[in-house]
Amino acid sequence: MDLEFNRNEDLFKQLCFQLDAKEKKLHLGGGEKKIEEQHQKGKLTARERIAYLTDKESEFLEIGLLAGEGMYKEQGGCPGGGVITGLGRVKGRLCVIVSNDATVKAGAWFPITAKKNLRAQEIAMENHLPIIYLVDSAGVFLPMQDEIFPDKEHFGRQFRNNAKMSSMGIVQIAAIMGSCVAGGAYLPIMSDEAMIVDKTGSIFLAGSYLVKAAIGEEIDNETLGGATTQCEISGITDNKFPNDKACLDYVRNLMDKVGRNDIAGFDRSTPANPVSKPEEIYGIFPADRSKPYDTREILKRLLDNSEFDEYKALYGKTLLCGYGRIDGWAVGIVANQRNVVKTKKGEMQMGGVIYSDSADKAARFIMNCNQRKIPLVFLQDVSGFMVGSKAEQGGIIKDGAKMVNAVANSTVPKFTVIIGNSYGAGNYAMCGKAYDPRLIVAWPTAQIAVMSGAAAAKTLLQIRISTLKAQGKVIEKTEEDKLLKEITDRYNEQLSPYYAAARLWVDAVIDPLETRRFISTGIDAANHSGIEKFNVGVIQT
């Protein structure tokens, strides 16, 4: 057992080391040369602005750092999606912060940039949090304008959200610290208050080149839309400042005077660390994902005092449901049990598979958490729902639908951590991205797809072979093996948590030791919003 623990630990730590290396590289944005160019212009970088703006004793919880990872290779890449987003405290107030990274393509908007900005606005709207925009962007990346401009979830949606947030009473503050061009100019001006930095900040619907092309007028950008023009002549911006720090100081002073909202009232006691060492997760979680393990051992290393009050422990054993605390916050846990379990009837149930009794138990538990106003935490390591004649005759579709219905209609905040497999409808039932978790994160061990790599590769191979045979082609064993490898390699790349994070299917890939911080900050954010009454809707019993 010790040898296996050590092997698991070594492999997991390697995965975390790779994650750390990726993050350090992404923190440089467009690279050290571009960072120096920002400094030569008298500007702080996007990360330096956030560090200066946020309270020194607080931590910035970054969302979407891996957005765009491995994408847009023909365009030279777009590290971090060209924008930094996350949750930070400003004068003690938890805020959503959006900071354009001008070291990446001058802060231009790629399709993933729009998606990331909209995700930040969604977090602000869900949690009724103030949002601060630190604007420094060249506008839409024109070679990809058709993928970012006209659709519902494209560039323009952010301005619609500006208006919606204003009607909801959500505070929006914008600091124009660089370029702010074309349609992007609406974002700061639709905010409650807009500041601008003299000589480096500018805002206009069309820059000097476009103005000349459109109407023949010759004018420089500073005269056209610099701080003096927009503060003293047009009145578009509210105040101008000599440098980034002075502007950010003013933003901090504004946040110091913002009134407080009523809180949702989620229960919190004095935080306590787990009794069992969290770093032991590295050795408990098997490197061979086909091997079982007891998920309770993972929970002992995530929950305060390692205490877990289990619900229906003797029923529906492939799902663990129960109550605990994370950093003091009361939570309801729904976690896949990866051990092979034995029912009272003597039947063996495969770990990680959702059976009818497990789905029924989870649905009832979710209702209880809504009744008691307890946030939900889902720990995913799920292969899917049970299949076969016995499962179908036992009503697996009905019980699965019952669980999905409860998850979909849950009004308490939900948080999802993908620790292992996340396959098929199991992803949905365990509160995948489609079911509106307030935050969804993955460990480096996560895999997200409609089915496992091995199963998918074999299925796709059979389809390919059948097609080739129908064309009269004979497939040799060596060619079949080559095809299987090509399909497997491609599918395995798509299984990766980094593939998911690049496309914002998850908000972050995290070291397991960061799990408690993400969930605690997420519940803290959710506590700023109201909570609707739970209504389960139509459900079959």
mmCIF file with all atom_site columns, N, CA and C in Angstrom, residues 6 54 57 74 134 142 147 159 192 277 309 311 313 324 435 460 496 533:
data_model
loop_
_atom_site.group_PDB
_atom_site.id
_atom_site.type_symbol
_atom_site.label_atom_id
_atom_site.label_alt_id
_atom_site.label_comp_id
_atom_site.label_asym_id
_atom_site.label_entity_id
_atom_site.label_seq_id
_atom_site.pdbx_PDB_ins_code
_atom_site.Cartn_x
_atom_site.Cartn_y
_atom_site.Cartn_z
_atom_site.occupancy
_atom_site.B_iso_or_equiv
_atom_site.pdbx_formal_charge
_atom_site.auth_seq_id
_atom_site.auth_comp_id
_atom_site.auth_asym_id
_atom_site.auth_atom_id
_atom_site.pdbx_PDB_model_num
ATOM 1  N N  . ASN A 1 6   ? 3.050   6.068  -2.619  1.00 0.00 ? 6   ASN A N  1
ATOM 2  C CA . ASN A 1 6   ? 4.210   6.853  -3.061  1.00 0.00 ? 6   ASN A CA 1
ATOM 3  C C  . ASN A 1 6   ? 4.192   7.055  -4.575  1.00 0.00 ? 6   ASN A C  1
ATOM 4  N N  . THR A 1 54  ? -6.001  45.865 -5.385  1.00 0.00 ? 54  THR A N  1
ATOM 5  C CA . THR A 1 54  ? -6.573  45.002 -4.357  1.00 0.00 ? 54  THR A CA 1
ATOM 6  C C  . THR A 1 54  ? -5.861  45.179 -3.010  1.00 0.00 ? 54  THR A C  1
ATOM 7  N N  . GLU A 1 57  ? -3.480  42.565 2.062   1.00 0.00 ? 57  GLU A N  1
ATOM 8  C CA . GLU A 1 57  ? -3.558  41.352 2.880   1.00 0.00 ? 57  GLU A CA 1
ATOM 9  C C  . GLU A 1 57  ? -4.463  40.286 2.251   1.00 0.00 ? 57  GLU A C  1
ATOM 10 N N  . GLU A 1 74  ? -2.382  29.886 -35.434 1.00 0.00 ? 74  GLU A N  1
ATOM 11 C CA . GLU A 1 74  ? -2.088  30.622 -36.672 1.00 0.00 ? 74  GLU A CA 1
ATOM 12 C C  . GLU A 1 74  ? -1.977  32.116 -36.438 1.00 0.00 ? 74  GLU A C  1
ATOM 13 N N  . LEU A 1 134 ? -10.620 47.513 -15.819 1.00 0.00 ? 134 LEU A N  1
ATOM 14 C CA . LEU A 1 134 ? -9.380  48.249 -16.073 1.00 0.00 ? 134 LEU A CA 1
ATOM 15 C C  . LEU A 1 134 ? -9.107  48.115 -17.565 1.00 0.00 ? 134 LEU A C  1
ATOM 16 N N  . LEU A 1 142 ? -9.522  42.029 -35.738 1.00 0.00 ? 142 LEU A N  1
ATOM 17 C CA . LEU A 1 142 ? -10.264 42.084 -37.005 1.00 0.00 ? 142 LEU A CA 1
ATOM 18 C C  . LEU A 1 142 ? -10.192 40.825 -37.860 1.00 0.00 ? 142 LEU A C  1
ATOM 19 N N  . GLU A 1 147 ? -16.183 35.794 -35.865 1.00 0.00 ? 147 GLU A N  1
ATOM 20 C CA . GLU A 1 147 ? -16.355 34.870 -34.753 1.00 0.00 ? 147 GLU A CA 1
ATOM 21 C C  . GLU A 1 147 ? -16.541 35.588 -33.422 1.00 0.00 ? 147 GLU A C  1
ATOM 22 N N  . PHE A 1 159 ? -22.151 44.780 -23.481 1.00 0.00 ? 159 PHE A N  1
ATOM 23 C CA . PHE A 1 159 ? -22.812 46.073 -23.296 1.00 0.00 ? 159 PHE A CA 1
ATOM 24 C C  . PHE A 1 159 ? -24.255 45.867 -22.850 1.00 0.00 ? 159 PHE A C  1
ATOM 25 N N  . ASP A 1 192 ? -21.033 53.063 -14.089 1.00 0.00 ? 192 ASP A N  1
ATOM 26 C CA . ASP A 1 192 ? -21.520 54.154 -13.231 1.00 0.00 ? 192 ASP A CA 1
ATOM 27 C C  . ASP A 1 192 ? -20.582 55.348 -13.241 1.00 0.00 ? 192 ASP A C  1
ATOM 28 N N  . LYS A 1 277 ? -4.222  15.315 6.797   1.00 0.00 ? 277 LYS A N  1
ATOM 29 C CA . LYS A 1 277 ? -3.395  16.214 6.001   1.00 0.00 ? 277 LYS A CA 1
ATOM 30 C C  . LYS A 1 277 ? -3.887  16.301 4.548   1.00 0.00 ? 277 LYS A C  1
ATOM 31 N N  . ASP A 1 309 ? -20.909 14.459 7.993   1.00 0.00 ? 309 ASP A N  1
ATOM 32 C CA . ASP A 1 309 ? -22.147 13.859 8.495   1.00 0.00 ? 309 ASP A CA 1
ATOM 33 C C  . ASP A 1 309 ? -22.900 13.273 7.310   1.00 0.00 ? 309 ASP A C  1
ATOM 34 N N  . TYR A 1 311 ? -25.435 11.313 4.831   1.00 0.00 ? 311 TYR A N  1
ATOM 35 C CA . TYR A 1 311 ? -26.873 11.165 4.644   1.00 0.00 ? 311 TYR A CA 1
ATOM 36 C C  . TYR A 1 311 ? -27.143 9.841  3.927   1.00 0.00 ? 311 TYR A C  1
ATOM 37 N N  . ALA A 1 313 ? -26.301 6.701  4.522   1.00 0.00 ? 313 ALA A N  1
ATOM 38 C CA . ALA A 1 313 ? -25.013 6.033  4.284   1.00 0.00 ? 313 ALA A CA 1
ATOM 39 C C  . ALA A 1 313 ? -25.177 4.604  3.782   1.00 0.00 ? 313 ALA A C  1
ATOM 40 N N  . GLY A 1 324 ? -20.992 19.036 5.837   1.00 0.00 ? 324 GLY A N  1
ATOM 41 C CA . GLY A 1 324 ? -19.695 19.344 6.434   1.00 0.00 ? 324 GLY A CA 1
ATOM 42 C C  . GLY A 1 324 ? -19.474 20.843 6.377   1.00 0.00 ? 324 GLY A C  1
ATOM 43 N N  . TYR A 1 435 ? -25.133 23.337 -15.924 1.00 0.00 ? 435 TYR A N  1
ATOM 44 C CA . TYR A 1 435 ? -26.094 23.435 -14.830 1.00 0.00 ? 435 TYR A CA 1
ATOM 45 C C  . TYR A 1 435 ? -25.770 24.574 -13.860 1.00 0.00 ? 435 TYR A C  1
ATOM 46 N N  . LEU A 1 460 ? -15.163 4.911  -32.452 1.00 0.00 ? 460 LEU A N  1
ATOM 47 C CA . LEU A 1 460 ? -14.831 5.683  -33.650 1.00 0.00 ? 460 LEU A CA 1
ATOM 48 C C  . LEU A 1 460 ? -14.059 4.837  -34.668 1.00 0.00 ? 460 LEU A C  1
ATOM 49 N N  . SER A 1 496 ? -8.252  16.265 -21.862 1.00 0.00 ? 496 SER A N  1
ATOM 50 C CA . SER A 1 496 ? -7.394  16.974 -20.913 1.00 0.00 ? 496 SER A CA 1
ATOM 51 C C  . SER A 1 496 ? -8.137  18.114 -20.216 1.00 0.00 ? 496 SER A C  1
ATOM 52 N N  . LYS A 1 533 ? -36.681 31.032 -3.824  1.00 0.00 ? 533 LYS A N  1
ATOM 53 C CA . LYS A 1 533 ? -37.281 29.850 -3.230  1.00 0.00 ? 533 LYS A CA 1
ATOM 54 C C  . LYS A 1 533 ? -37.119 28.670 -4.171  1.00 0.00 ? 533 LYS A C  1
#
